[in-house]
Coordinates of C-alpha atoms in Angstrom, one line a residue:
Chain A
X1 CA 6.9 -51.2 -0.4
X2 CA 8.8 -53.8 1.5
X3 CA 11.3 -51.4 2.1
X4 CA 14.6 -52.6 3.0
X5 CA 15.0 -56.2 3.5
X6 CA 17.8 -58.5 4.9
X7 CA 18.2 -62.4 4.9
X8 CA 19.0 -64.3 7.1
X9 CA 17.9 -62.8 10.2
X10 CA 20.3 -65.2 12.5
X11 CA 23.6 -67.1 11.2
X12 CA 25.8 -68.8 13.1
X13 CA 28.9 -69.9 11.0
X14 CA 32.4 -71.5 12.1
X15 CA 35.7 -70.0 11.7
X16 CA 37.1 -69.8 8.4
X17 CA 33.3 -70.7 6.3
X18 CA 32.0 -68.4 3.8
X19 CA 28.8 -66.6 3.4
X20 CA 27.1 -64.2 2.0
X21 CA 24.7 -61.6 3.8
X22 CA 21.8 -60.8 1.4
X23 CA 20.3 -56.8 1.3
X24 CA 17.2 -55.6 -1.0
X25 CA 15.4 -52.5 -1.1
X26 CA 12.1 -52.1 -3.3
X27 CA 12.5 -48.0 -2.9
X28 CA 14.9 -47.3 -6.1
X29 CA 17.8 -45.8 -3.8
X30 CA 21.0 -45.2 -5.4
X31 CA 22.8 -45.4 -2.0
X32 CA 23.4 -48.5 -0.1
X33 CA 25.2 -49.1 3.0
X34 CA 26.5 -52.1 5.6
X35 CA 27.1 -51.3 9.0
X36 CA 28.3 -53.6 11.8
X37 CA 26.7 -53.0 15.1
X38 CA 29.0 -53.9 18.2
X39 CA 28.2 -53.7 21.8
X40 CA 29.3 -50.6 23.6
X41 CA 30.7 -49.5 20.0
X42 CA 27.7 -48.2 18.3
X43 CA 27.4 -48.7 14.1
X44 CA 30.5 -49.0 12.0
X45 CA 30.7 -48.8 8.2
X46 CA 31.8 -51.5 6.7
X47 CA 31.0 -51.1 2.9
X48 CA 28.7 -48.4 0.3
X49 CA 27.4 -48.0 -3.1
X50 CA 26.0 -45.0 -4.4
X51 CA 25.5 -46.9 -7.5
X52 CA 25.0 -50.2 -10.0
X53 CA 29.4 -51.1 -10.2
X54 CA 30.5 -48.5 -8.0
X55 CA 31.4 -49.4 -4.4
X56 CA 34.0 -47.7 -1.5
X57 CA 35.5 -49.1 1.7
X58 CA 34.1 -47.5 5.1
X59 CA 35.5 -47.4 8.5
X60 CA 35.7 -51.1 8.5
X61 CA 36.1 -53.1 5.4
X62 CA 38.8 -55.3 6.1
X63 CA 37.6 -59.4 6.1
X64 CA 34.2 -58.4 3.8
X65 CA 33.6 -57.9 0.5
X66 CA 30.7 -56.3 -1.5
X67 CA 29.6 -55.6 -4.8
X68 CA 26.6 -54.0 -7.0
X69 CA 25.1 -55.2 -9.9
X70 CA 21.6 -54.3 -9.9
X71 CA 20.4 -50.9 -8.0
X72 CA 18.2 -53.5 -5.8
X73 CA 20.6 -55.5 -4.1
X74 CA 23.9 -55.3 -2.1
X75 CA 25.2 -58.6 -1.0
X76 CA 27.9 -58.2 2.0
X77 CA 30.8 -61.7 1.6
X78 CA 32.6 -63.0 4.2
X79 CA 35.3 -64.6 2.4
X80 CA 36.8 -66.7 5.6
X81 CA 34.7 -65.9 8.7
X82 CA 36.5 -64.9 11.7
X83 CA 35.2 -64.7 15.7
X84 CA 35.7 -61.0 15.4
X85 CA 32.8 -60.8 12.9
X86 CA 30.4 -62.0 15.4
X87 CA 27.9 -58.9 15.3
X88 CA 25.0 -57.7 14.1
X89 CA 25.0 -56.1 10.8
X90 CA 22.5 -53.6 9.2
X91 CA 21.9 -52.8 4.9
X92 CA 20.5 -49.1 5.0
X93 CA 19.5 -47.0 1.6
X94 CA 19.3 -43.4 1.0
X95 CA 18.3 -40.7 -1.5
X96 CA 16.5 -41.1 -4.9
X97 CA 17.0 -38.1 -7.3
X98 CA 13.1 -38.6 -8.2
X99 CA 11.8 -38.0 -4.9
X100 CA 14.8 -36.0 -3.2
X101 CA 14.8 -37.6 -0.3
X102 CA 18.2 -38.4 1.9
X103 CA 17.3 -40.2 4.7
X104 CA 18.8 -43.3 5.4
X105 CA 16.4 -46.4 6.1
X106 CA 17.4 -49.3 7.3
X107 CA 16.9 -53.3 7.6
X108 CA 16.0 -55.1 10.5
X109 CA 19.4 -56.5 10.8
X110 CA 21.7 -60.3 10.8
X111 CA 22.4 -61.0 13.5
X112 CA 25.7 -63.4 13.1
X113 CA 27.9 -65.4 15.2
X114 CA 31.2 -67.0 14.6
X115 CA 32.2 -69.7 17.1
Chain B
X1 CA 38.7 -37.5 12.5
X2 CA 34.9 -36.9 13.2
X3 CA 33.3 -38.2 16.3
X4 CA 30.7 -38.2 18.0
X5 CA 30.1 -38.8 21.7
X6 CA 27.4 -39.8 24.1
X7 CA 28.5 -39.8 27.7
X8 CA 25.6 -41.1 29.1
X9 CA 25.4 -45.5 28.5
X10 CA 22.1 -45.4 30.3
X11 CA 19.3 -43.3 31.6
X12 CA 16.0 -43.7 33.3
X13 CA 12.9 -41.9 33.4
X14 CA 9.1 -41.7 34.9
X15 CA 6.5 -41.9 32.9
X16 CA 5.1 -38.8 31.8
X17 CA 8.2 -37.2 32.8
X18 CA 10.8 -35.2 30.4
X19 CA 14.2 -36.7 30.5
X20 CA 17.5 -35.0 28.0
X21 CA 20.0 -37.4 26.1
X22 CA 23.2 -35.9 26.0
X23 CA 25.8 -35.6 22.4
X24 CA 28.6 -34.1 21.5
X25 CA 30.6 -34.3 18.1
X26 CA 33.9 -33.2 17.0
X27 CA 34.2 -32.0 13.3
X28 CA 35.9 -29.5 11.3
X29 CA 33.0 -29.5 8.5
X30 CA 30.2 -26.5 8.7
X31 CA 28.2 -28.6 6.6
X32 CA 26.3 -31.2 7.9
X33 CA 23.5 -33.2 9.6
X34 CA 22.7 -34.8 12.9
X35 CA 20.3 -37.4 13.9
X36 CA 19.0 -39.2 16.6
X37 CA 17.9 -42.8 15.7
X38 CA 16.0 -45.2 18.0
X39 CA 16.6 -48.7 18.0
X40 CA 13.9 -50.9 20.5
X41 CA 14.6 -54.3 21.3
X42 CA 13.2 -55.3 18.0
X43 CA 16.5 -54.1 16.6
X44 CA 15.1 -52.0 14.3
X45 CA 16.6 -48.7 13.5
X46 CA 14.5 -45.9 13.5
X47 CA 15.2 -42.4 12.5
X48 CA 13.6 -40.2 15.5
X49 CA 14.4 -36.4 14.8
X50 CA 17.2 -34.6 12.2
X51 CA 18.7 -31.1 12.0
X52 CA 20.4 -29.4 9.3
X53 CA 23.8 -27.8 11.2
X54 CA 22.8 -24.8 9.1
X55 CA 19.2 -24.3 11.0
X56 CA 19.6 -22.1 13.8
X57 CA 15.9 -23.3 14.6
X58 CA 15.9 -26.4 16.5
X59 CA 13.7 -29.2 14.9
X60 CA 11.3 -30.6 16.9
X61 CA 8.9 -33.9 16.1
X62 CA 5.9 -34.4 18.6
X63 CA 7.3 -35.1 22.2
X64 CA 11.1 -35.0 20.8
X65 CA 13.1 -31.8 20.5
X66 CA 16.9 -31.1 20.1
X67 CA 18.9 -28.3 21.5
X68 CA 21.3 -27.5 19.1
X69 CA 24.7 -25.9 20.0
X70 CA 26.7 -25.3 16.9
X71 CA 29.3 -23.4 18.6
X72 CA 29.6 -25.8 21.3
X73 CA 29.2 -29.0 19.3
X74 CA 26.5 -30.0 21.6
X75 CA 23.1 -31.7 20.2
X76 CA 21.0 -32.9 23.0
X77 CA 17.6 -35.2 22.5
X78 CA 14.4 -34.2 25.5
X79 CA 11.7 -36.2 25.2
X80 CA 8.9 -34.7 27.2
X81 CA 5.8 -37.2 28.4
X82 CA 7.9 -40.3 28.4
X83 CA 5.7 -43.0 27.5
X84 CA 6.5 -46.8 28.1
X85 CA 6.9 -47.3 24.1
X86 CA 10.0 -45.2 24.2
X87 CA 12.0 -47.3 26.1
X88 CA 15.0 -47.9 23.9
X89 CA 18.8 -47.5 22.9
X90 CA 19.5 -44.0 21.6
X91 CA 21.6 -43.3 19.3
X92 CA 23.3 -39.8 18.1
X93 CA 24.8 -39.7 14.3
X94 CA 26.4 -37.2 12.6
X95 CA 27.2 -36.9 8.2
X96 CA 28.5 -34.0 6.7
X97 CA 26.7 -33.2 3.5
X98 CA 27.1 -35.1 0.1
X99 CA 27.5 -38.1 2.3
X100 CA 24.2 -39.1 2.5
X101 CA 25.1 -42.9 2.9
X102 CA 27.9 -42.2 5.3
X103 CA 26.7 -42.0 9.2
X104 CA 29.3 -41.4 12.1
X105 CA 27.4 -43.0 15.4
X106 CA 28.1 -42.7 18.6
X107 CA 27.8 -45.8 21.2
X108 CA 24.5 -45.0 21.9
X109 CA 21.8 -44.6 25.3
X110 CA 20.0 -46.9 26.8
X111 CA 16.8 -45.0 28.1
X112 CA 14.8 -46.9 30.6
X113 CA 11.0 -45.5 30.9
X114 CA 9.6 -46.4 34.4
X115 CA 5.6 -47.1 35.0

């Protein structure tokens, strides 16, 4: 298993482009999660799934926007990028009713600047 | 609100020594988890040691151990042996249960091993 995979691993974008922030995870999680990693600030949610179509707002969903189509893969938009998105930003999954596990794995991170 | 609090932005230890990461959380919940992840300078996060608020036993993982304080809010990370490889950012998390994909983290310790 590949685990949980992110592309890119670097972006740098200007103010007010668009992208998206791509998340895949080979372990048939329902859950999926972004979190935005700040200095001195630790992880923040941003956005999770714990399903295909469903999705909720975490600590920190203004400026991003996700959905869920597949159980695979949990693209993270930035509509209008903004220098206060510069961060680094982690995809994690968690728990499969099959195998009962909870943990949450995560990616190896984007790390993404906005100049 | 639920928090969760490390007070100590950077330690160091000597090699083969034991050294204790400090965390302290604030919730109302009886319910719940905490973790310790590490994250090296790879980025990478990686779940180190977990304990079910419900365990009086504290859970221990090779070198690592928690003390777990329920009553005081109060779960602390030793690491006995330090070894050079776990020279990292430390970081303390906290969910209550049900939330499997919902992590609180706090800002994290930066543990330096010295040779």
């Amino acid at each position: 298993n590949a685990g949980v995979t992110q592309t890119p691993k670097f972006q740098v974008l200007k103010t007010g482009q668009s992208m998206t922030l791509q998340c895949a995870q080979d372990m048939n999680h329902e859950y999926m999660s972004w979190y935005r990693q700040d200095p001195g600030m630790g992880l923040r949610l941003i956005h999770y799934s714990v399903g295909a179509g469903i999705t909720d707002q975490g600590e920190v969903p203004n400026g991003y926007n996700v959905s869920r189509s597949t159980t695979e893969d949990f693209p993270l938009r930035l509509l209008s990028a903004a220098p206060s998105q510069t961060s680094v930003y982690f995809c994690a999954s968690s728990y499969s009713a099959r195998t009962g596990v909870y943990e949450q794995y995560f990616g190896p991170g984007t790390r993404l600047t906005v100049t | 609100a639920q928090t969760v609090t490390q007070s100590q932005p950077e330690m160091s230890v000597q090699e083969a020594e034991t050294v204790t990461l400090s965390c302290t959380y604030d919730t109302s919940e009886s319910d719940y988890y905490l973790f310790w992840y590490k994250q090296p300078p790879s980025r990478q996060m990686i779940l180190v040691i977990r304990q079910e608020a419900y365990k009086q036993q504290n859970a221990t993982e090779n070198r690592f151990s928690v003390n777990f304080q329920k009553a005081a809010k109060s779960f602390s990370l030793k690491i006995s042996d330090s070894q050079l490889g776990d020279a990292a950012m430390y970081f303390c998390a906290y969910r209550i249960r049900g939330a499997t994909n919902k992590l609180i983290f706090g800002t994290g310790t930066l543990l330096a091993v010295q040779p």
